[in-house]
Amino acid sequence: MLMEKQNNFLTKDNIVLNLDAKSREDAIAQLSEVLYKNGIITDADKFTRDVLKRESMTTTGIGKHIAIPHGKSTAIKVPSMVFAKNKTPLKWNSLDGSKVTMIFLMAVSTNNGDKEHLKMLAHLSGKLMDDSFVSKLNKANKTKDILNLLED
């Protein structure tokens, strides 16, 4: 159960099935805008900068065509996550060299964000190590199917 509804970290409004980003930076900026429009963050540009700063330290492309970018930011109102499937594979400097098509962008506050961040990351990591789960997630093309997979 990814989140007890991911503790509402991930909602149907934070799932983007046809992201049309042209780069890693573009994907992060577009997903930051989703979080801003949904009232999760107060400043999309600041959050994007914070995520890209974290991204410059080490890649968040974990392999299997998946990236889990994240950033701690003062722009976060509520810990949250947005999931996206990009229309075309993106270069992400992934650990296995694969291009990324699935992105989990995590947003956590600089104030007490470690607990939420670790909770999201621990559950997600467990699921993403399962090749069968990753395959189902990759094939899912409806918001409710993705939510159901992540909530199991």
Coordinates of C-alpha atoms in Angstrom, one line a residue:
M1 CA 0.0 0.0 0.0
L2 CA 2.1 2.8 -1.4
M3 CA 0.8 5.5 0.5
E4 CA -2.2 4.7 2.5
K5 CA -3.2 6.4 -0.7
Q6 CA 0.5 7.3 -0.3
N7 CA -0.7 9.3 2.7
N8 CA -2.2 11.3 -0.2
F9 CA 1.3 11.9 -1.5
L10 CA 0.1 10.9 -4.9
T11 CA -3.4 11.7 -6.1
K12 CA -5.0 11.3 -9.5
D13 CA -4.4 15.0 -10.2
N14 CA -0.6 14.4 -9.8
I15 CA -0.5 11.8 -12.6
V16 CA 0.5 12.9 -16.1
L17 CA 0.2 10.2 -18.7
N18 CA 1.4 12.0 -21.8
L19 CA 4.2 14.4 -20.7
D20 CA 5.9 15.9 -23.7
A21 CA 9.2 17.0 -22.2
K22 CA 12.2 17.3 -24.4
S23 CA 14.9 17.1 -21.7
R24 CA 15.4 16.1 -18.0
E25 CA 15.2 19.8 -17.1
D26 CA 12.1 20.4 -19.1
A27 CA 10.4 17.4 -17.5
I28 CA 11.2 18.6 -14.0
A29 CA 10.0 22.1 -14.9
Q30 CA 6.7 20.8 -16.3
L31 CA 6.0 18.5 -13.4
S32 CA 6.8 21.4 -11.0
E33 CA 4.1 23.4 -12.7
V34 CA 1.6 20.5 -12.1
L35 CA 2.5 20.6 -8.4
Y36 CA 2.0 24.4 -8.4
K37 CA -1.3 24.3 -10.2
N38 CA -2.5 21.6 -7.7
G39 CA -1.6 23.9 -4.7
I40 CA 1.3 21.6 -3.5
I41 CA 4.1 24.2 -4.0
T42 CA 4.2 28.0 -3.8
D43 CA 6.8 28.6 -6.4
A44 CA 7.4 26.3 -9.4
D45 CA 10.6 28.0 -10.5
K46 CA 12.2 27.8 -7.1
F47 CA 11.2 24.2 -6.7
T48 CA 12.6 23.4 -10.2
R49 CA 15.9 25.1 -9.3
D50 CA 16.0 23.1 -6.0
V51 CA 15.4 19.8 -7.8
L52 CA 18.0 20.6 -10.5
K53 CA 20.5 21.5 -7.8
R54 CA 20.0 18.1 -6.2
E55 CA 20.1 16.4 -9.6
S56 CA 23.5 18.0 -10.3
M57 CA 24.9 16.1 -7.3
T58 CA 24.1 12.6 -8.6
T59 CA 21.7 11.2 -11.0
T60 CA 18.2 10.1 -9.9
G61 CA 17.9 7.9 -13.0
I62 CA 17.7 4.5 -11.2
G63 CA 17.5 2.3 -14.2
K64 CA 14.6 0.4 -15.9
H65 CA 13.7 3.6 -17.6
I66 CA 12.7 5.3 -14.3
A67 CA 13.9 8.4 -12.6
I68 CA 13.0 9.6 -9.1
P69 CA 14.1 13.3 -9.0
H70 CA 13.4 15.0 -5.7
G71 CA 14.2 18.2 -3.9
K72 CA 13.9 19.7 -0.5
S73 CA 12.5 23.2 -0.8
T74 CA 10.9 26.0 1.2
A75 CA 8.4 26.2 -1.7
I76 CA 6.6 23.0 -0.5
K77 CA 3.3 23.4 1.3
V78 CA 2.5 19.7 1.5
P79 CA 4.8 16.6 0.9
S80 CA 3.7 15.2 -2.4
M81 CA 4.7 13.3 -5.5
V82 CA 3.8 13.6 -9.2
F83 CA 4.1 10.6 -11.5
A84 CA 4.6 11.0 -15.3
K85 CA 5.1 9.0 -18.4
N86 CA 6.9 10.9 -21.0
K87 CA 6.0 10.5 -24.7
T88 CA 9.6 9.9 -25.7
P89 CA 12.6 8.5 -23.8
L90 CA 14.7 11.2 -22.1
K91 CA 18.5 11.2 -21.5
W92 CA 18.9 11.2 -17.7
N93 CA 22.4 9.7 -17.0
S94 CA 20.7 6.7 -15.6
L95 CA 22.7 4.2 -13.6
D96 CA 22.1 1.5 -16.2
G97 CA 22.4 3.9 -19.2
S98 CA 18.7 3.6 -20.1
K99 CA 16.7 6.6 -21.2
V100 CA 13.8 7.6 -18.9
T101 CA 10.2 7.3 -19.7
M102 CA 8.7 7.1 -16.2
I103 CA 9.3 9.9 -13.6
F104 CA 8.4 10.1 -9.9
L105 CA 9.0 13.7 -8.8
M106 CA 9.0 14.0 -5.0
A107 CA 8.4 17.3 -3.2
V108 CA 9.4 17.6 0.4
S109 CA 9.8 20.5 2.7
T110 CA 13.2 21.6 4.0
N111 CA 11.4 21.7 7.4
N112 CA 11.0 18.1 8.6
G113 CA 11.0 16.7 5.1
D114 CA 13.4 13.8 5.8
K115 CA 10.7 11.6 7.3
E116 CA 8.2 12.0 4.5
H117 CA 11.0 11.7 1.9
L118 CA 12.3 8.5 3.3
K119 CA 8.8 7.0 3.7
M120 CA 8.0 7.8 0.0
L121 CA 11.4 6.6 -1.2
A122 CA 11.4 3.4 0.8
H123 CA 8.0 2.2 -0.4
L124 CA 8.7 3.2 -4.0
S125 CA 12.1 1.6 -4.0
G126 CA 10.6 -1.7 -2.8
K127 CA 8.0 -1.7 -5.6
L128 CA 10.5 -0.6 -8.3
M129 CA 12.8 -3.5 -7.6
D130 CA 10.0 -5.9 -8.7
D131 CA 10.4 -6.3 -12.5
S132 CA 6.8 -7.5 -12.8
F133 CA 5.5 -4.3 -11.1
V134 CA 7.7 -2.1 -13.4
S135 CA 6.3 -3.9 -16.4
K136 CA 2.7 -3.4 -15.3
L137 CA 3.4 0.3 -14.5
N138 CA 5.0 0.8 -17.9
K139 CA 1.9 -0.8 -19.6
A140 CA -0.7 1.1 -17.5
N141 CA -2.3 3.9 -19.5
K142 CA -5.1 5.0 -17.2
T143 CA -4.8 7.1 -14.1
K144 CA -6.9 4.7 -12.0
D145 CA -4.7 1.8 -13.1
I146 CA -1.6 3.5 -12.0
L147 CA -3.1 4.5 -8.7
N148 CA -4.3 1.0 -8.1
L149 CA -0.8 -0.4 -8.8
L150 CA 0.9 2.0 -6.5
E151 CA -1.7 1.5 -3.7
D152 CA -1.4 -2.3 -3.6

